[in-house]
Tab-separated table of C-alpha atoms and ligand atoms in Angstrom:
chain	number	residue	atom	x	y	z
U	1	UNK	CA	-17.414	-33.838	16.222
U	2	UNK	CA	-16.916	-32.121	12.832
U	3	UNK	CA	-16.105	-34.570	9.780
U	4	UNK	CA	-12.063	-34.239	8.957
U	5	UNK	CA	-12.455	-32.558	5.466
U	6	UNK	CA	-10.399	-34.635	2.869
U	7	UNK	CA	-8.207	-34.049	-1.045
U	8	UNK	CA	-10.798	-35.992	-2.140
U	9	UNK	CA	-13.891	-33.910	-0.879
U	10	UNK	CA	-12.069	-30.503	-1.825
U	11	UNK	CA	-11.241	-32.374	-5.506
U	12	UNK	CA	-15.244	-33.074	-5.237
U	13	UNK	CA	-15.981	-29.189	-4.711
U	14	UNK	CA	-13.792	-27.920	-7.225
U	15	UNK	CA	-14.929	-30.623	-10.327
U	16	UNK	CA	-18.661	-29.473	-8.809
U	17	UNK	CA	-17.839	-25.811	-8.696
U	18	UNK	CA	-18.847	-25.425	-5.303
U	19	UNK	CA	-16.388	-22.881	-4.693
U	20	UNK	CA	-17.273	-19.452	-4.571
U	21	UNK	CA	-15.581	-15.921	-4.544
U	22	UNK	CA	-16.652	-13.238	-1.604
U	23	UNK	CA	-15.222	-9.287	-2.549
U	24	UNK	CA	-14.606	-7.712	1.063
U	25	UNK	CA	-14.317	-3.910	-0.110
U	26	UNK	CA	-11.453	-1.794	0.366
U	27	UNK	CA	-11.588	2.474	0.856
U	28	UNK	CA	-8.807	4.707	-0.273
U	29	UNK	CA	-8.224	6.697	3.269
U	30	UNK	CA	-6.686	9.512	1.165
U	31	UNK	CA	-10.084	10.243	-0.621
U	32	UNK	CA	-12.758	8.217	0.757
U	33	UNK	CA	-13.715	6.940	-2.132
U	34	UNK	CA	-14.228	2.840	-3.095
U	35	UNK	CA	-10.624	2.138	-4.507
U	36	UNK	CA	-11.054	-1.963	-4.809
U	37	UNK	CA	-11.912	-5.239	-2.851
U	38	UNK	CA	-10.133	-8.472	-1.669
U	39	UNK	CA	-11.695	-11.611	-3.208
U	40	UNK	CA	-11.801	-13.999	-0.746
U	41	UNK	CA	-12.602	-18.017	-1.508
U	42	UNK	CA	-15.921	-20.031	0.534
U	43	UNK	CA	-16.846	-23.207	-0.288
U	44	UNK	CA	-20.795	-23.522	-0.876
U	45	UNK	CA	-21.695	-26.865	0.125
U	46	UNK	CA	-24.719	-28.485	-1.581
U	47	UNK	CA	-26.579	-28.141	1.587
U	48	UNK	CA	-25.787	-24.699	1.453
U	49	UNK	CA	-23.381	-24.467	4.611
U	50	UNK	CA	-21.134	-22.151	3.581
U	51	UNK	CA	-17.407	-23.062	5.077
U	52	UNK	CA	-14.540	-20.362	5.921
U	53	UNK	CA	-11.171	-20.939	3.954
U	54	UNK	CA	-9.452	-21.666	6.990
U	55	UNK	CA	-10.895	-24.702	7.458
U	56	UNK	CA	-9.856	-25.794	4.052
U	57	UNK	CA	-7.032	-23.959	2.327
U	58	UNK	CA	-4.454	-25.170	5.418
U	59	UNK	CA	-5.199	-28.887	3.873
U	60	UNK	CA	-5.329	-27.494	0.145
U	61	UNK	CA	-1.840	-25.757	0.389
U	62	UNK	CA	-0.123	-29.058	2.583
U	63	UNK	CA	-1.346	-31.379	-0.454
U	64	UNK	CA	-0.510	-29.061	-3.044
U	65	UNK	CA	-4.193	-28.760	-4.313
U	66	UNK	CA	-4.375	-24.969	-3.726
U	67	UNK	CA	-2.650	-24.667	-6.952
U	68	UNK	CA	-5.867	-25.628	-8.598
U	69	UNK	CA	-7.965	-23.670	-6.392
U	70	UNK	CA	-6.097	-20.550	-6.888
U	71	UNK	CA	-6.674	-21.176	-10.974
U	72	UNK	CA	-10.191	-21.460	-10.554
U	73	UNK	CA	-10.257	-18.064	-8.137
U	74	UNK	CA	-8.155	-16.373	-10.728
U	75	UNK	CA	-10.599	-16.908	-13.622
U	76	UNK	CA	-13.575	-16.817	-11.798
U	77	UNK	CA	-12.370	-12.999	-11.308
U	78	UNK	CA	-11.673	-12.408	-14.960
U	79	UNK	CA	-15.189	-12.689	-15.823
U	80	UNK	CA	-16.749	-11.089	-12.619
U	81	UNK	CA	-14.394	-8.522	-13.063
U	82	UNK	CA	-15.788	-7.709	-16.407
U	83	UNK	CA	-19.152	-7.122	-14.181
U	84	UNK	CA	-17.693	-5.440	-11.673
U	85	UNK	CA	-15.714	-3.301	-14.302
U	86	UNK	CA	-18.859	-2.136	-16.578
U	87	UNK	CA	-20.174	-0.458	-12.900
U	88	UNK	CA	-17.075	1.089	-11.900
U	89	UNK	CA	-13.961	0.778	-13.648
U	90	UNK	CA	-11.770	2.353	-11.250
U	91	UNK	CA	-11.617	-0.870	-8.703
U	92	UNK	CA	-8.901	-3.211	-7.979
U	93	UNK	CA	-9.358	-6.441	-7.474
U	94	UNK	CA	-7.017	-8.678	-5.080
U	95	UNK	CA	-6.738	-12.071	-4.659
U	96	UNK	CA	-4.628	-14.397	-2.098
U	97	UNK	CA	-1.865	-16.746	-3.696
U	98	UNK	CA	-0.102	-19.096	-1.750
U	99	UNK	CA	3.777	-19.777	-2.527
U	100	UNK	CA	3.156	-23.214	-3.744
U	101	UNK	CA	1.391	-21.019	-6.476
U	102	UNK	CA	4.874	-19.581	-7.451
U	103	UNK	CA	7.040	-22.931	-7.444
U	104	UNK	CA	6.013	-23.496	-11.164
U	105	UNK	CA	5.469	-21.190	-13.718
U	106	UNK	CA	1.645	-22.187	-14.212
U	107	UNK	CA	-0.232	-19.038	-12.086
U	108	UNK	CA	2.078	-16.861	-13.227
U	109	UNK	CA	1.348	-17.575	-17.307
U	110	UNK	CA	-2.396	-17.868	-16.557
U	111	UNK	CA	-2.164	-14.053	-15.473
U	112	UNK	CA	0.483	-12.473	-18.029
U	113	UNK	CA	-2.049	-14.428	-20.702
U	114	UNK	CA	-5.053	-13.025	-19.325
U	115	UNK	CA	-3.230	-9.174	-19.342
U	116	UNK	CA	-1.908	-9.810	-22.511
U	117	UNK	CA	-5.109	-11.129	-23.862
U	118	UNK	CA	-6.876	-7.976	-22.594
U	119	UNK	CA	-9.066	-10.004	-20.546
U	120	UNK	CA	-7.901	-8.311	-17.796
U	121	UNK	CA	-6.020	-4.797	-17.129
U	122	UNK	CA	-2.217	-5.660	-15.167
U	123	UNK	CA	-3.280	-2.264	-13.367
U	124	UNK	CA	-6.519	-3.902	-12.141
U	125	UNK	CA	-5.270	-7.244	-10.116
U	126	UNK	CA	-3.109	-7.722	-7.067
U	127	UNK	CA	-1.557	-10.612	-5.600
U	128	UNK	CA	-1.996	-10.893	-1.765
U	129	UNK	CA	0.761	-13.497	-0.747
U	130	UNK	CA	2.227	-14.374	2.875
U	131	UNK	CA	5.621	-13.853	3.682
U	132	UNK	CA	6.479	-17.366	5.395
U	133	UNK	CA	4.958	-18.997	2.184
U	134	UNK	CA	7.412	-18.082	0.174
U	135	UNK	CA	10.877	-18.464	1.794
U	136	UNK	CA	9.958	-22.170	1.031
U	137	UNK	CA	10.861	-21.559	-2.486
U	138	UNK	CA	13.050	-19.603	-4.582
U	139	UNK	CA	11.471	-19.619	-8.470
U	140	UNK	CA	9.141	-17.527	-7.012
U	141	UNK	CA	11.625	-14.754	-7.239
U	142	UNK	CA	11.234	-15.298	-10.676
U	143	UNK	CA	7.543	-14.717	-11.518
U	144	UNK	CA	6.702	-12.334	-8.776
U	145	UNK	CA	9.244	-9.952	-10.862
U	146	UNK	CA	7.905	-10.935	-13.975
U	147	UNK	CA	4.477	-10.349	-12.518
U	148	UNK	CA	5.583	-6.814	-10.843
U	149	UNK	CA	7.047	-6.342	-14.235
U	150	UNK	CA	4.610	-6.804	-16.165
U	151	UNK	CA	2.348	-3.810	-14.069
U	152	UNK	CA	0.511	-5.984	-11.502
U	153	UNK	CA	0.712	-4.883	-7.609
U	154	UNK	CA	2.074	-7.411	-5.357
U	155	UNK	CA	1.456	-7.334	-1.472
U	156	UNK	CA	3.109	-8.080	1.351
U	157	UNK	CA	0.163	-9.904	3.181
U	158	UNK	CA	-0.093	-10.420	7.175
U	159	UNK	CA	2.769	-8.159	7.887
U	160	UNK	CA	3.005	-8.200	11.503
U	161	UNK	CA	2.734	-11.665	12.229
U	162	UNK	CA	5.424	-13.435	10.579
U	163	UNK	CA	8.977	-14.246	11.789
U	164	UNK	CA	10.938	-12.740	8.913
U	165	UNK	CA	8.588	-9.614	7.486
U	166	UNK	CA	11.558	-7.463	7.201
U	167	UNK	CA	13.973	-9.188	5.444
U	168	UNK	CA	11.308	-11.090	3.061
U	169	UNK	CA	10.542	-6.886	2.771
U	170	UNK	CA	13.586	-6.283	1.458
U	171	UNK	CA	13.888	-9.404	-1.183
U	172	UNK	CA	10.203	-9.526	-2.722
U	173	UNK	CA	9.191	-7.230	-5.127
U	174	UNK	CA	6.295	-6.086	-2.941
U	175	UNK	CA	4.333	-2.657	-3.471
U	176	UNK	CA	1.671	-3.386	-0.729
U	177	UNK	CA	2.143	-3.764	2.676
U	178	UNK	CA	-1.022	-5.170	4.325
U	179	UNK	CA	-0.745	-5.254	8.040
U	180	UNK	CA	-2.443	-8.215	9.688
U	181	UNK	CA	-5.812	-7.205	11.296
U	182	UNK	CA	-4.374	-8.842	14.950
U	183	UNK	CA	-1.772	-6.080	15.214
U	184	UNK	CA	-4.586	-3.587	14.223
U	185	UNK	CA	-7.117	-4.356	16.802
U	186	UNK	CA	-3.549	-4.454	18.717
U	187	UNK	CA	-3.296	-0.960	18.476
U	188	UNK	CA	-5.991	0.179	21.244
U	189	UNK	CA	-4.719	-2.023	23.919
U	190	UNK	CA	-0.842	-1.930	23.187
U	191	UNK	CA	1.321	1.389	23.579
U	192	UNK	CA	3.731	-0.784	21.994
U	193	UNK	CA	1.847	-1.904	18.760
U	194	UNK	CA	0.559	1.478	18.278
U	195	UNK	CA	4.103	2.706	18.152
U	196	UNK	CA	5.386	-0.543	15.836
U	197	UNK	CA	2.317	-0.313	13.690
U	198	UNK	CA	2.981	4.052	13.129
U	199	UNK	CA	6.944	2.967	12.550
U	200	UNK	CA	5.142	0.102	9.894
U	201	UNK	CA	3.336	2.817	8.508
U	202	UNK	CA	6.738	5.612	7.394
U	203	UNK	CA	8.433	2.362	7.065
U	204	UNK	CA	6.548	1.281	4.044
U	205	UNK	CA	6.537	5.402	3.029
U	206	UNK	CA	9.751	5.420	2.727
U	207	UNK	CA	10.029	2.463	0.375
U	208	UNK	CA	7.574	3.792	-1.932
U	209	UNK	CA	4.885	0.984	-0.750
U	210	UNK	CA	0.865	1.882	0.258
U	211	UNK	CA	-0.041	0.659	2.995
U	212	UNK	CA	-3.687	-1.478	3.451
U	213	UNK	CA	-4.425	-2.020	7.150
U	214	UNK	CA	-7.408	-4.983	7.462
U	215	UNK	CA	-9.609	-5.573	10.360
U	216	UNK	CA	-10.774	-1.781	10.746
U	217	UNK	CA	-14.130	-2.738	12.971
U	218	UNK	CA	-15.149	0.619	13.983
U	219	UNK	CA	-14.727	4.303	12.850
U	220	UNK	CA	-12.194	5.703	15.606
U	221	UNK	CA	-9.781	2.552	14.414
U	222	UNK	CA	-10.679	4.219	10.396
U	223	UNK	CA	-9.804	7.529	11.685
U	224	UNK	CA	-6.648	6.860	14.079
U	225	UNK	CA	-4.958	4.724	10.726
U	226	UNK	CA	-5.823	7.954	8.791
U	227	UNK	CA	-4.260	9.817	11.292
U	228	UNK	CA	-1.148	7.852	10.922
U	229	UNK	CA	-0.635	8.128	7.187
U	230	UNK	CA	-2.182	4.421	6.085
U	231	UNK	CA	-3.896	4.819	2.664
U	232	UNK	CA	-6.341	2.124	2.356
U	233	UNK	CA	-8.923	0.420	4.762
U	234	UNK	CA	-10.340	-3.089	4.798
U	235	UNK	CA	-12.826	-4.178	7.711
U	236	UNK	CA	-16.227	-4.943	8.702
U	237	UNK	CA	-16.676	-1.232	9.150
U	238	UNK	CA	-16.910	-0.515	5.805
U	239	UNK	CA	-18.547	-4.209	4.917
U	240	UNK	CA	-17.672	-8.071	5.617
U	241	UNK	CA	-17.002	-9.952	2.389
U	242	UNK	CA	-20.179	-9.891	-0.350
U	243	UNK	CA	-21.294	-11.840	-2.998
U	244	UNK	CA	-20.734	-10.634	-6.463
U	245	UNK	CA	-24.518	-9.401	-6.406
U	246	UNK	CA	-24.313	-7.577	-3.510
U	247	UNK	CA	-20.640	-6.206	-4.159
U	248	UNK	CA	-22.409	-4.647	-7.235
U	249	UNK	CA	-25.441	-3.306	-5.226
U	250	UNK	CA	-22.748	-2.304	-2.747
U	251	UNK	CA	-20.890	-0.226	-4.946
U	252	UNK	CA	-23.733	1.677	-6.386
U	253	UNK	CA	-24.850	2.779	-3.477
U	254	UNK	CA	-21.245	3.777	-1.831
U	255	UNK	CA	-21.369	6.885	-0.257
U	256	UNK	CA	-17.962	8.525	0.381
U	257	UNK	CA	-16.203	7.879	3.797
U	258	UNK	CA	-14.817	11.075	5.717
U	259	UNK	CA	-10.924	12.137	3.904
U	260	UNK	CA	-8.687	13.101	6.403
U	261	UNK	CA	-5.579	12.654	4.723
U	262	UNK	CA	-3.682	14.762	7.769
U	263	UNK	CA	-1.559	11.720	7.952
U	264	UNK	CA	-0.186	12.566	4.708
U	265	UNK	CA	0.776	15.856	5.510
U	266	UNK	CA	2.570	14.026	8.753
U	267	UNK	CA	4.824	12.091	6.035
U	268	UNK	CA	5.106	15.363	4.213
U	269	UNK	CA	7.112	16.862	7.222
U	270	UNK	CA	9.466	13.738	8.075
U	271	UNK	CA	10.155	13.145	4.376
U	272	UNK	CA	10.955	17.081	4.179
U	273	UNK	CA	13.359	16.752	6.989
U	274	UNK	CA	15.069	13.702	6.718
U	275	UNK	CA	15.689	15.204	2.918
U	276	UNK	CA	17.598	18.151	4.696
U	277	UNK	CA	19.572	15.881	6.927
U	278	UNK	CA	20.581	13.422	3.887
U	279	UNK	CA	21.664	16.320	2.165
U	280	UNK	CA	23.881	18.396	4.671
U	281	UNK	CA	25.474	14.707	5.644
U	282	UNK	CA	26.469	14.724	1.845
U	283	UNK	CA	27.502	18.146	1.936
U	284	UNK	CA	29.626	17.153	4.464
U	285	UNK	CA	31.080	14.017	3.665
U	286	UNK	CA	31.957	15.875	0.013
U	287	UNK	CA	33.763	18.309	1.907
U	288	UNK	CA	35.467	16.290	4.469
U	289	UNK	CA	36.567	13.166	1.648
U	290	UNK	CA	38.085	15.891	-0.352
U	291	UNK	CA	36.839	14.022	-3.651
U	292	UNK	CA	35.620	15.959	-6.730
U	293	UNK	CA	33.135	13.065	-7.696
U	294	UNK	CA	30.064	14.001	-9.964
U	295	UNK	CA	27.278	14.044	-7.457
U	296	UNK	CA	25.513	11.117	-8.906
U	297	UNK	CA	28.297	8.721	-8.085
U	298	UNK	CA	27.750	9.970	-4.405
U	299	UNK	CA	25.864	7.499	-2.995
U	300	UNK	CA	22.752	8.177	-0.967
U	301	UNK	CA	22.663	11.590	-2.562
U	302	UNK	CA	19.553	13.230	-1.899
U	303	UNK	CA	17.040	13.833	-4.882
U	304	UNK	CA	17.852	17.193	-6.501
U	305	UNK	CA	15.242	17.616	-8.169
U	306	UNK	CA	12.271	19.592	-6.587
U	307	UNK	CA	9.450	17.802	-8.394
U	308	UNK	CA	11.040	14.143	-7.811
U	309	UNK	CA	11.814	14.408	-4.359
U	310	UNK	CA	9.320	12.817	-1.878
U	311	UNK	CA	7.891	16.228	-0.840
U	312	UNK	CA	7.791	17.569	-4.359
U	313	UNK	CA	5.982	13.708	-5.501
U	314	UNK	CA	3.393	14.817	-2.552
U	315	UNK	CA	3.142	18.243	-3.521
U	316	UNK	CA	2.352	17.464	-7.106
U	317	UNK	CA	0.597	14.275	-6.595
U	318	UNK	CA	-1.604	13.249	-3.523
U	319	UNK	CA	-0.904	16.860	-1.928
U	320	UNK	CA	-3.263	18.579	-4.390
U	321	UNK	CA	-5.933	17.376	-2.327
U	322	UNK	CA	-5.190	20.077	-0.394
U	323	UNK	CA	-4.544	23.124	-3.164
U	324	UNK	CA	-7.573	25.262	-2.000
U	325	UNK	CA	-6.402	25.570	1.716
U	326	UNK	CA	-3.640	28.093	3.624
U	327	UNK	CA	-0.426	26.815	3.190
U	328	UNK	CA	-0.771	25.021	-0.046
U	329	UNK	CA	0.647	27.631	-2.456
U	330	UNK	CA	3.118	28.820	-0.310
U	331	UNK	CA	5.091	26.131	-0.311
U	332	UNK	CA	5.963	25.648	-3.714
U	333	UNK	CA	8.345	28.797	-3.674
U	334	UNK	CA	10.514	28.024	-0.979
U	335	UNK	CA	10.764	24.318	-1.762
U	336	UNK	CA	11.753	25.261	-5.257
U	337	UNK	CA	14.508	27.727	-3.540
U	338	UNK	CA	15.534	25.025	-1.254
U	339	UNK	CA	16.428	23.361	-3.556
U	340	UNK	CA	18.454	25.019	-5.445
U	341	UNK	CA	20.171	26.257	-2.686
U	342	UNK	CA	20.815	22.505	-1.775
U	343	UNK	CA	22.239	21.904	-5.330
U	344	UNK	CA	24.227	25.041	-4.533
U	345	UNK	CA	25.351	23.363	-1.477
U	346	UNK	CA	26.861	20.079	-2.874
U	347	UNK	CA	28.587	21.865	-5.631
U	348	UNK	CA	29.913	24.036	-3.323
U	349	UNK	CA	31.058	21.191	-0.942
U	350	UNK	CA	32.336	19.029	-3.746
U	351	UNK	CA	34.872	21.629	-4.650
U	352	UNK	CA	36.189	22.288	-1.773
U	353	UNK	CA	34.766	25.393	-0.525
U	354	UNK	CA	36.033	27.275	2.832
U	355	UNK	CA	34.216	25.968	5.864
U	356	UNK	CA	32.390	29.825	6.105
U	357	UNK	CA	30.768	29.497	2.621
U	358	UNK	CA	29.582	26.119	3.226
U	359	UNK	CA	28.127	27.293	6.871
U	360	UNK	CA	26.807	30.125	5.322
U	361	UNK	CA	24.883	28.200	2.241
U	362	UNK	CA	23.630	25.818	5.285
U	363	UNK	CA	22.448	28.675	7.136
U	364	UNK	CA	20.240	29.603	3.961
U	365	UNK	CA	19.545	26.096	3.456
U	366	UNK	CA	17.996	26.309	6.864
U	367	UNK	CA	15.700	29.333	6.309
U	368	UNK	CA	14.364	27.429	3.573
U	369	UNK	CA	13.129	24.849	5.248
U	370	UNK	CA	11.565	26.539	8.059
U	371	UNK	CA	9.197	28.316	5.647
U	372	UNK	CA	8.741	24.482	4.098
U	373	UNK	CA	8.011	23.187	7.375
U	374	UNK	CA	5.440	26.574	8.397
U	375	UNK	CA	3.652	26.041	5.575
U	376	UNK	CA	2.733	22.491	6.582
U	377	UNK	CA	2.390	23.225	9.900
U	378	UNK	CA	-0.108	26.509	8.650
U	379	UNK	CA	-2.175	23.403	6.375
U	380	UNK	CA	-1.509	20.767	9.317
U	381	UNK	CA	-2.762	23.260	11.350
U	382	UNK	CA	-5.875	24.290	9.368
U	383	UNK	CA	-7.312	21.167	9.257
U	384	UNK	CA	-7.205	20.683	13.288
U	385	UNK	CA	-8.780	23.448	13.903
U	386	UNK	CA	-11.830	23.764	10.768
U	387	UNK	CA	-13.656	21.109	9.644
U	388	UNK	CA	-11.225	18.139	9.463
U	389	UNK	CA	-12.646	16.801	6.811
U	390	UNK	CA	-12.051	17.187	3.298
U	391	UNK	CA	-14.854	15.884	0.823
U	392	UNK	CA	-12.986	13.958	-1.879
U	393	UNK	CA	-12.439	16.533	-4.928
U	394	UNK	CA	-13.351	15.276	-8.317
U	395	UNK	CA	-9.553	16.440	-9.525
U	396	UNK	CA	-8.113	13.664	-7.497
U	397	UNK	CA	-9.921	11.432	-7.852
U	398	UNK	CA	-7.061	8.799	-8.946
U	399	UNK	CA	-4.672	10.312	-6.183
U	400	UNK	CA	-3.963	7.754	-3.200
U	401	UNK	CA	-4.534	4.466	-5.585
P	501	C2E	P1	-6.531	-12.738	4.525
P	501	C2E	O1	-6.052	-12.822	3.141
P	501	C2E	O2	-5.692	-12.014	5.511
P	501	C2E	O3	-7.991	-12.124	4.412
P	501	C2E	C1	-8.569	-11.285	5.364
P	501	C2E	C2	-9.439	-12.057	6.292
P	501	C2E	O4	-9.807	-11.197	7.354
P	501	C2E	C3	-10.762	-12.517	5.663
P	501	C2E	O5	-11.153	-13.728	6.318
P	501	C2E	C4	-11.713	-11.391	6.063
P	501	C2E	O6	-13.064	-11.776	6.081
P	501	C2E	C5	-11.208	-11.105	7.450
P	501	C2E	N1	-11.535	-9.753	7.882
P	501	C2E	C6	-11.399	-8.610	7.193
P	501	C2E	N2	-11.799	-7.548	7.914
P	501	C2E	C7	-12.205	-8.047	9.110
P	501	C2E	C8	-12.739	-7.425	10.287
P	501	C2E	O7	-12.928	-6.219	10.370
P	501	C2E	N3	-13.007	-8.254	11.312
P	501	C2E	C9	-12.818	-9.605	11.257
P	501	C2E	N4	-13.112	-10.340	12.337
P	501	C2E	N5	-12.319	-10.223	10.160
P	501	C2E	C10	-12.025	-9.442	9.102
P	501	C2E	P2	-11.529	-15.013	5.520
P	501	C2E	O8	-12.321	-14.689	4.313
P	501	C2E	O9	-12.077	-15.982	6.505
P	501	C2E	O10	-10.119	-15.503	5.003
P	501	C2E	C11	-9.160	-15.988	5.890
P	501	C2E	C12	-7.877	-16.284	5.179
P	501	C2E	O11	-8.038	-17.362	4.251
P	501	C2E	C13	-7.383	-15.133	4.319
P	501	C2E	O12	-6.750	-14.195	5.116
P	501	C2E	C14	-6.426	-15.866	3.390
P	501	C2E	O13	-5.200	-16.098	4.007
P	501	C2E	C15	-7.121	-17.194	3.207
P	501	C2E	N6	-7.828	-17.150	1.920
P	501	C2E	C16	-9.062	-16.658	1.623
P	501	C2E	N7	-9.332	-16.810	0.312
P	501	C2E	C17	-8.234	-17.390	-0.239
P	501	C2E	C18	-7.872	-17.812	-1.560
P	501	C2E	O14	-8.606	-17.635	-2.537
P	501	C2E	N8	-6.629	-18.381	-1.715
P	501	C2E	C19	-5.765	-18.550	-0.674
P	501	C2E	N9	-4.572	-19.099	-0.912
P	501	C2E	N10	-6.066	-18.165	0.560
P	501	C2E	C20	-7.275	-17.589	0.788
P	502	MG	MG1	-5.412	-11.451	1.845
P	503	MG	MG1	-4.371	-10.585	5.758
C-alpha cells in the first residue's frame, strides 16, 4: 500500500526544495510556430521518485498549503524564465493557481511586483485557474481584474468538465479558454462532443477569447482542432512536460508544425454573417420603434467600422496569413462598400425612410456580402484543393498569440 502523503512531508519538500517545475510546450495552430509552455509542478523525492501533482496538490489546496507552493512555482519561473527568455523571447509561460491563491491578496502582489519590477514582462505569464475553485470565494474578483488589468492573460482552465463553465465564463475576467483534454480525446468517439467542443470553439470567438485545447495525442486530433478554428495546441504530440534543460534543447531544435489556419477562415464567414443579420435586425427595429436615437445608444448595434469589425480585425490581423493567395485582395473592396452601405442603412432606417428605400439599400447590402462571402469561399476553397498547408510567413509571425 502507498504511504498517505502528509502537511508535514509536503512542508518537508518545500523547506528542502524538492519541488520542481516541468514546461509541457504549447504550438500556435495559426502559425505553427512554438508560442509558449504550461509549467507544471513534480515533486523530486530524494530518492529520486518523481511524484505527479495529483497525488499531492488535492491535499496541498484542502490544507491551504498550495498557497506556498504556488509562491515557490511563481518565482521559480521568474528566473527560469530569464533562461528561457535569452533563447526565445517570444514564449509565454503559464502556470496553474488554485482559488485559495486568490482569497488574499498575497499571489496577486508577488506578480504585479515582479511586472513592475521588470523581472518579468505582464505580456509573458498566464494564470491557468479552474472554474469550481473559485466560486468558493469572491476577493478573487478582485485580483484576477487587477491581474487582467495590469496585462497578464488569465484562463479559463478544464472547461468542459465543470458544473458551472458558462456562467463562471461570463463573471471572470478570462481571455483563455482551455478545454479539458477528456472532452478532447472525447471528440473521436462522441458525435456529441465533437459538436459541443466546435460550439466551445465560436463560443470563445465570439467573446474575443483564444482557445488552447490540451491532450492533442496524435496529429489527425492537431489537424481536426485546426480545422475547427482552435489556436493553440498542448499534448504529448508535440512533447510531454520537460525539464528546464530539455525545454531549452527543445526549443532550439523546434521545427515548425503544419499551419492550416482554414479554421480561421471558417470564423471569418460566421462572424461575416451574423454581422449582416445584427445589422438588418437594427435596421429594422430603428425603423419599426420609430425613434431617432444616435446609433450608438442602439444597443447591440453592429460595429460600423470596417477595420474594427470581427471580419475587418481578421482581415487586418491573423488574415494576412493568407495575403498572397486568391481571394485575399478581393475582399477588402466589397467589405469596405458593405459597409458603408450598412452605415447607409441605419441612417436611413433611423429616419424613417419608406419601406422601398430601406428594401432597396438591403438588397445592395446583400450583393455586398455575397462577394464577401465568394471571396472566402474562393481562399477557403484554395486551400482544399492546393497544398493545405501554409508555411508560417516571417510577417506574422506575432499573429495568432
Ligand atoms: P492541468 O493544469 O490541466 O495540466 C495539464 C495536465 O495534462 C498535465 O498533467 C499534463 O501533463 C497533462 N497532459 C497534457 N497533454 C497530455 C496528453 O496529450 N496526454 C495525457 N495523457 N496527458 C496530457 P500533470 O502535470 O500531471 O498535472 C495534472 C494537474 O495538476 C494539472 O492539470 C493541474 O491541475 C495540477 N497542477 C500541476 N502543476 C500545478 C501547480 O503548479 N499548481 C497547481 N495549483 N496545480 C498544478
Ligand atoms: Mg493547467
Ligand atoms: Mg487542464
Amino acid at each position: 500500500m502507498k504511504n498517505r502523503i502528509t502537511l508535514s512531508d509536503l512542508k518537508a519538500a518545500l523547506s528542502n526544495r524538492e519541488f520542481e517545475l516541468h514546461y509541457q510546450p504549447k504550438v500556435s495552430m495559426v502559425t505553427g510556430r512554438l508560442c509558449g509552455a504550461e509549467a507544471l509542478v513534480r515533486w523530486r523525492k530524494n530518492s529520486g521518485q518523481l511524484v505527479p501533482p495529483m497525488d499531492f496538490i488535492p491535499l496541498a489546496e484542502e490544507t491551504n498549503f498550495i498557497t506556498e507552493i504556488t509562491r515557490y512555482v511563481f518565482g521559480k519561473i521568474v528566473v527560469d524564465y530569464a533562461f528561457i527568455n535569452s533563447v526565445d523571447s517570444s514564449l509565454t509561460i503559464s502556470f496553474n493557481a488554485s482559488g485559495r491563491d486568490f482569497y488574499n491578496e498575497n499571489l496577486t502582489r508577488l506578480i504585479v511586483d515582479a511586472v513592475n519590477g521588470r523581472l518579468i514582462e505582464a505580456g509573458s505569464i498566464e494564470i491557468e485557474v479552474t472554474e469550481t475553485v473559485l466560486v468558493e470565494e469572491k476577493s478573487a474578483r478582485r485580483y484576477l481584474d487587477e491581474l487582467s488589468n495590469c496585462g497578464i492573460s488569465i484562463a479559463m482552465d478544464d472547461f468542459g468538465t465543470g458544473h458551472s463553465g458558462l456562467v463562471e465564463l461570463s463573471k471572470w475576467p478570462f481571455s483563455i479558454l482551455k478545454i479539458d483534454k477528456k472532452f478532447i480525446w472525447g471528440m473521436t468517439s462522441s458525435d456529441k462532443d465533437r459538436e459541443i467542443l466546435q460550439a466551445s470553439i465560436r463560443m470563445a470567438h465570439q467573446l474575443n477569447m483564444d482557445v488552447v485545447a490540451e491532450g492533442i495525442e496524435d496529429e489527425e486530433t492537431f489537424r481536426v482542432l485546426q480545422e475547427y478554428g482552435c489556436k493553440i495546441g498542448q499534448g504529448f504530440w508535440i512533447s510531454k512536460p520537460l525539464p528546464l534543460q530539455e525545454f531549452i534543447t527543445f526549443i532550439k531544435k523546434f521545427v515548425n508544425l503544419p499551419a492550416m489556419p482554414i479554421g480561421l477562415l471558417y470564423m471569418a464567414q460566421l462572424d461575416h454573417i451574423q454581422w449582416k443579420k445584427t445589422l438588418i435586425d437594427t435596421a429594422l427595429f430603428l425603423h419599426g420603434s420609430g425613434e431617432n436615437r444616435p446609433l450608438e445608444n442602439v444597443r447591440g448595434c453592429p460595429q460600423l467600422d470596417h477595420t474594427r469589425c470581427k471580419l475587418g480585425l481578421w482581415y487586418y490581423g491573423e488574415g494576412v496569413t493568407f495575403r498572397d493567395l486568391p481571394g485575399y485582395s478581393q475582399l477588402e473592396q466589397p467589405h469596405r462598400e458593405l459597409h458603408r452601405i450598412g452605415n447607409e442603412l441605419l441612417q436611413a432606417a433611423r429616419g424613417g425612410c419608406a419601406l422601398e428605400e430601406l428594401s432597396l439599400l438591403i438588397q445592395k447590402l446583400s450583393e455586398k456580402s455575397i462577394r464577401v462571402l465568394e471571396s472566402l469561399q474562393l481562399l477557403e476553397n484554395y486551400l482544399h484543393v492546393n497544398d493545405r498547408y501554409l508555411p508560417a510567413p516571417a510577417a506574422v509571425e506575432s499573429v495568432g498569440r
